[in-house]
Every structure is written in C-alpha cells, then in structure tokens.
mmCIF file of C-alpha atoms in Angstrom:
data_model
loop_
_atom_site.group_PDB
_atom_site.id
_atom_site.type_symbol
_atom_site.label_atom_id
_atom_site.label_comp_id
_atom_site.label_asym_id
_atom_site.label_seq_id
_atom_site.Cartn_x
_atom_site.Cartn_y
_atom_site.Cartn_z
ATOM 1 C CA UNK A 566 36.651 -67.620 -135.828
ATOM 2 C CA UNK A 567 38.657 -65.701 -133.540
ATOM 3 C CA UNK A 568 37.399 -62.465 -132.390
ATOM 4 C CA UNK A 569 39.439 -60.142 -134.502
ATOM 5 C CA UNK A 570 38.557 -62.213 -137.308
ATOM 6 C CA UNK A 571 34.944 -61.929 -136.521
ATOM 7 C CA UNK A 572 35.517 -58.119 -136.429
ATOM 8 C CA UNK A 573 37.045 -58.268 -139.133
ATOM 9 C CA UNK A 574 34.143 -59.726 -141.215
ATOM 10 C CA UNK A 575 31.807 -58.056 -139.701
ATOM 11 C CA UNK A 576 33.774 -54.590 -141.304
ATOM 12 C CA UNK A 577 33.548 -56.033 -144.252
ATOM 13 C CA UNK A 578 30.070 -56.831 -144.437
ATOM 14 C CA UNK A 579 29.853 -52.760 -142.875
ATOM 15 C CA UNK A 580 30.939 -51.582 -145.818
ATOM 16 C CA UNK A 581 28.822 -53.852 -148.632
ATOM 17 C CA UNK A 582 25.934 -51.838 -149.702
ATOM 18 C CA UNK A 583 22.000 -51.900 -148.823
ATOM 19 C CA UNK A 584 21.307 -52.646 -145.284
ATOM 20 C CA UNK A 585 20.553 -56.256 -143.474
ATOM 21 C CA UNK A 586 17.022 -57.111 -141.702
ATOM 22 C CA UNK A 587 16.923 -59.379 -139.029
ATOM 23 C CA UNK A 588 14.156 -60.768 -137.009
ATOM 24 C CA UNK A 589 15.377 -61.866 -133.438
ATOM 25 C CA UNK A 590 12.999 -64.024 -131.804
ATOM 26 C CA UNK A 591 13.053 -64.341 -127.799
ATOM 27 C CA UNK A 592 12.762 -66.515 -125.643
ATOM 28 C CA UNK A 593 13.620 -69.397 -127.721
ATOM 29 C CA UNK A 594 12.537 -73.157 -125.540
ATOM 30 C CA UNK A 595 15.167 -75.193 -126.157
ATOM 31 C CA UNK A 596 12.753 -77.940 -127.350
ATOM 32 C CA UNK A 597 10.702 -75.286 -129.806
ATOM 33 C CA UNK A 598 14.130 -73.970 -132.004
ATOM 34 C CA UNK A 599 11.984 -75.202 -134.973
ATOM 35 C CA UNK A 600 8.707 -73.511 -134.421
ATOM 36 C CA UNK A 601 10.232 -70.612 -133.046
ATOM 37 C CA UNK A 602 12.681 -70.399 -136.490
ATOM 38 C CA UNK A 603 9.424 -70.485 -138.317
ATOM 39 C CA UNK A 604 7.740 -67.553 -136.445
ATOM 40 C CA UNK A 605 10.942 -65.112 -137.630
ATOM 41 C CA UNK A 606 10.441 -66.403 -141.395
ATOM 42 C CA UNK A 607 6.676 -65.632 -141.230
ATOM 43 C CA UNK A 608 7.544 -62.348 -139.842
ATOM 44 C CA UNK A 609 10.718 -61.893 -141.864
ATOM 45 C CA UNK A 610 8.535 -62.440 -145.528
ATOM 46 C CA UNK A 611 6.342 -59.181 -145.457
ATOM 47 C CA UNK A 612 8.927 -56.810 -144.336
ATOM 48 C CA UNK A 613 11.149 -58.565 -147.045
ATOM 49 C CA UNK A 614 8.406 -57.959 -149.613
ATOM 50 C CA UNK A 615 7.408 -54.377 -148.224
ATOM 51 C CA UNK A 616 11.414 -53.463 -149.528
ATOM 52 C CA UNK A 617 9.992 -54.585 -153.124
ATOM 53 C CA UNK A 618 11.780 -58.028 -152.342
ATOM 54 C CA UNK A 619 10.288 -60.944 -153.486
ATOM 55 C CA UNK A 620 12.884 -63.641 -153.672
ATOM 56 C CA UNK A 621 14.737 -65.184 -150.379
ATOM 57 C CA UNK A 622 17.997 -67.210 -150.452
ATOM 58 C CA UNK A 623 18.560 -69.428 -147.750
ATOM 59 C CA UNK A 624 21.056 -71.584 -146.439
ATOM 60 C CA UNK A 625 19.742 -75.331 -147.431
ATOM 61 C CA UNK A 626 19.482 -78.534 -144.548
ATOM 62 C CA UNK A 627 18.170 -81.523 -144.450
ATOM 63 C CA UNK A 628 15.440 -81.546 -147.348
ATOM 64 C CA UNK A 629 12.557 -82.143 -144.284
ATOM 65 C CA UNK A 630 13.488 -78.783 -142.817
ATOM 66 C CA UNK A 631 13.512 -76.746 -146.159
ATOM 67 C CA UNK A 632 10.479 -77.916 -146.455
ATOM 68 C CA UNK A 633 8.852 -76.687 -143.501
ATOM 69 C CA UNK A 634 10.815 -73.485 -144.810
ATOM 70 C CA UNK A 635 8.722 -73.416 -147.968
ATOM 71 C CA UNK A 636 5.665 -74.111 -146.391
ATOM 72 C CA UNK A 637 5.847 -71.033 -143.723
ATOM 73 C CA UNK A 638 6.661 -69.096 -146.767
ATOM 74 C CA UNK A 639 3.895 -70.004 -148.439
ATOM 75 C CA UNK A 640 1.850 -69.178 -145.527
ATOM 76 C CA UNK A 641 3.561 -65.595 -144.726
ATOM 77 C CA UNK A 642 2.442 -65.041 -148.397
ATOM 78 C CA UNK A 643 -0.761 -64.791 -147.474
ATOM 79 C CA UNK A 644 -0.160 -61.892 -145.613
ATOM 80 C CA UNK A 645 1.265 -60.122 -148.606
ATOM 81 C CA UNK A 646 -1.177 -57.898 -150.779
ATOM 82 C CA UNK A 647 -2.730 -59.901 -153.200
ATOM 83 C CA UNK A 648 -1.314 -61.612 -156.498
ATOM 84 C CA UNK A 649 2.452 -60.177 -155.080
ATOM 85 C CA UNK A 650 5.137 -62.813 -155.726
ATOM 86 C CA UNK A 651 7.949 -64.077 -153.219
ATOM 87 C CA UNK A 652 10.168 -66.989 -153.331
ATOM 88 C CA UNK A 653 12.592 -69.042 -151.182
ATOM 89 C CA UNK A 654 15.340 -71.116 -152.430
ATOM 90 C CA UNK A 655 17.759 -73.443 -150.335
ATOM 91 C CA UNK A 656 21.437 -73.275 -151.545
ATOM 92 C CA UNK A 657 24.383 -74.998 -149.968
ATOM 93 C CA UNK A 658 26.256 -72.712 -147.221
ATOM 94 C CA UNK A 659 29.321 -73.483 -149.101
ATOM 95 C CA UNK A 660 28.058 -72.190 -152.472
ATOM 96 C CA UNK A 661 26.671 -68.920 -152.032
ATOM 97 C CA UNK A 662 29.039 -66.259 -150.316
ATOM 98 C CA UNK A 663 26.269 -64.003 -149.486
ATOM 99 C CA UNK A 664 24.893 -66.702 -147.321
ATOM 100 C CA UNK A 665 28.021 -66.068 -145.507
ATOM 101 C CA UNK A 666 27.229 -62.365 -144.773
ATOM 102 C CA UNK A 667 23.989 -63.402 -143.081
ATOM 103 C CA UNK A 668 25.646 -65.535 -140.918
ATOM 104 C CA UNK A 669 28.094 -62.720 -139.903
ATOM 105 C CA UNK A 670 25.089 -60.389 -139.243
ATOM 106 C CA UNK A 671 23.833 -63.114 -137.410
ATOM 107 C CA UNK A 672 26.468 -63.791 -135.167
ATOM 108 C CA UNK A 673 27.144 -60.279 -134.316
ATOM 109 C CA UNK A 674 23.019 -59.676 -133.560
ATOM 110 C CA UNK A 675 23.509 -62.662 -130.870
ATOM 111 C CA UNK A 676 26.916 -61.618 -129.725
ATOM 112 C CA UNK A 677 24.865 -58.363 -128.736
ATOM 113 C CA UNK A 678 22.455 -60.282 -127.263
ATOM 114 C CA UNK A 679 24.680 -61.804 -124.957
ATOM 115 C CA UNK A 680 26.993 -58.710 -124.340
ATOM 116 C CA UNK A 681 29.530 -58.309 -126.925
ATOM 117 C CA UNK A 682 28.640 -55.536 -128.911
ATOM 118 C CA UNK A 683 32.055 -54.909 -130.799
ATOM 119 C CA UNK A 684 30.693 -56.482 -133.843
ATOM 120 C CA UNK A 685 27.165 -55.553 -133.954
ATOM 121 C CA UNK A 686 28.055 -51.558 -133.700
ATOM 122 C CA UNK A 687 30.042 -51.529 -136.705
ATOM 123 C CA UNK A 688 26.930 -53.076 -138.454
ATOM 124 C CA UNK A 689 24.423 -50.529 -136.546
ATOM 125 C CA UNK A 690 24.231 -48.178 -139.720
ATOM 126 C CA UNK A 691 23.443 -51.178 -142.120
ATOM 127 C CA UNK A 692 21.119 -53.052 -139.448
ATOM 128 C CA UNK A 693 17.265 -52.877 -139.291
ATOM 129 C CA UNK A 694 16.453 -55.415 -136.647
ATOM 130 C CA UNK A 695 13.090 -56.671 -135.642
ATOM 131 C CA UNK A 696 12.204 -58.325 -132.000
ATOM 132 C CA UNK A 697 9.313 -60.625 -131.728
ATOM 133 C CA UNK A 698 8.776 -62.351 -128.977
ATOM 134 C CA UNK A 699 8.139 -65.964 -129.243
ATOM 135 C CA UNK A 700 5.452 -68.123 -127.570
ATOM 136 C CA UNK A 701 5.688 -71.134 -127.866
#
C-alpha cells in the first residue's frame, strides 16, 4: 500500500464503531517472534474477556502455529474468573474483512513505533493500546 492508501484505510477503520485493543510487545529477539507473539495473546485474552468478549477471530497459518495459538489461549483462560468462556478461531486472511481492519490497526501501531504517526492519530480515539515488555 502506498501511504495515502494506508491513510486512507486507516480513516476508514476511524470511523467503524467500538474501539480496537492492541497489545505491543517490546523488544521482540529476532529469533523469539514466536514466543514473544504468544506473550501478547496471553495478555490480549483477559482484557478481551474483561470487555464481556469471549470469542477471538484470528488470521489462520500454518495449522502448527494455530495451534500453539489455541494452546496459549487455553492457558490465558486460566486467568479468567472461573467457568467464563472464550474462544479462538483461525480464518483465512482472505475471507474475513474484519481481519483486514486488524491488520490496518496494526500497521499504523508499528508505523508509530517507528515514527510515522499519520495513521495511528486518526485511530487515537478508537485505540486502547497495551505495552508489555517482552523477555525472552
């Protein structure tokens, strides 16, 4: 995407109701993308389910690495009060056009991150982001 049509998305996705969470975990070892991926899920899961949410859509790879997904959602669960519900479910990126919004969020988060904030302040309003920091 160019960068007007990034900013043009990320408008878009501005204006859609409800607001996006998004846990941005840092530093991120080039050799520990998986483990560090699986820290945000753990973390993203309660403060999912603490909005009354209790089902997650995510974009589907290889069917090793939704896997793992499942099974750090199973373990964030744990963390949830007990007997609460929550689910994760792999789609195809090509399928589901609200996948597409979270990648737009996403992009704009780490076009902040590494100092183009065009994008990220029209989402600002709509954008509830959480920092971890990753050690691993």
């Amino acid at each position: 995407m160019t960068s007007q049509e990034k900013h043009n998305a990320a408008k878009i996705v501005a204006e859609l109701e409800g607001f996006h969470i998004v846990v941005v975990g840092t530093p991120v070892p080039r050799r520990r993308q998986e483990r560090a991926r699986a820290l945000c899920l753990g973390k993203l899961v309660p403060e999912l389910h603490s909005y009354g949410i209790d089902r997650l859509l995510m974009e589907g790879r290889s069917r090793a690495l939704n896997e793992r997904g499942v099974t750090t959602v199973r373990g964030a669960r744990y963390e949830l009060p007990k007997g609460a519900v929550f689910e994760i479910e792999h789609l195809p990126g090509s399928s589901e056009a609200l996948l597409w919004a979270a990648d737009i969020v996403a992009g704009a988060v780490r076009s902040s991150k590494e100092g183009s904030d065009n994008c990220r302040e029209l989402l600002d309003a709509r954008l509830y982001q959480i920092d971890l920091a990753i050690d691993c």
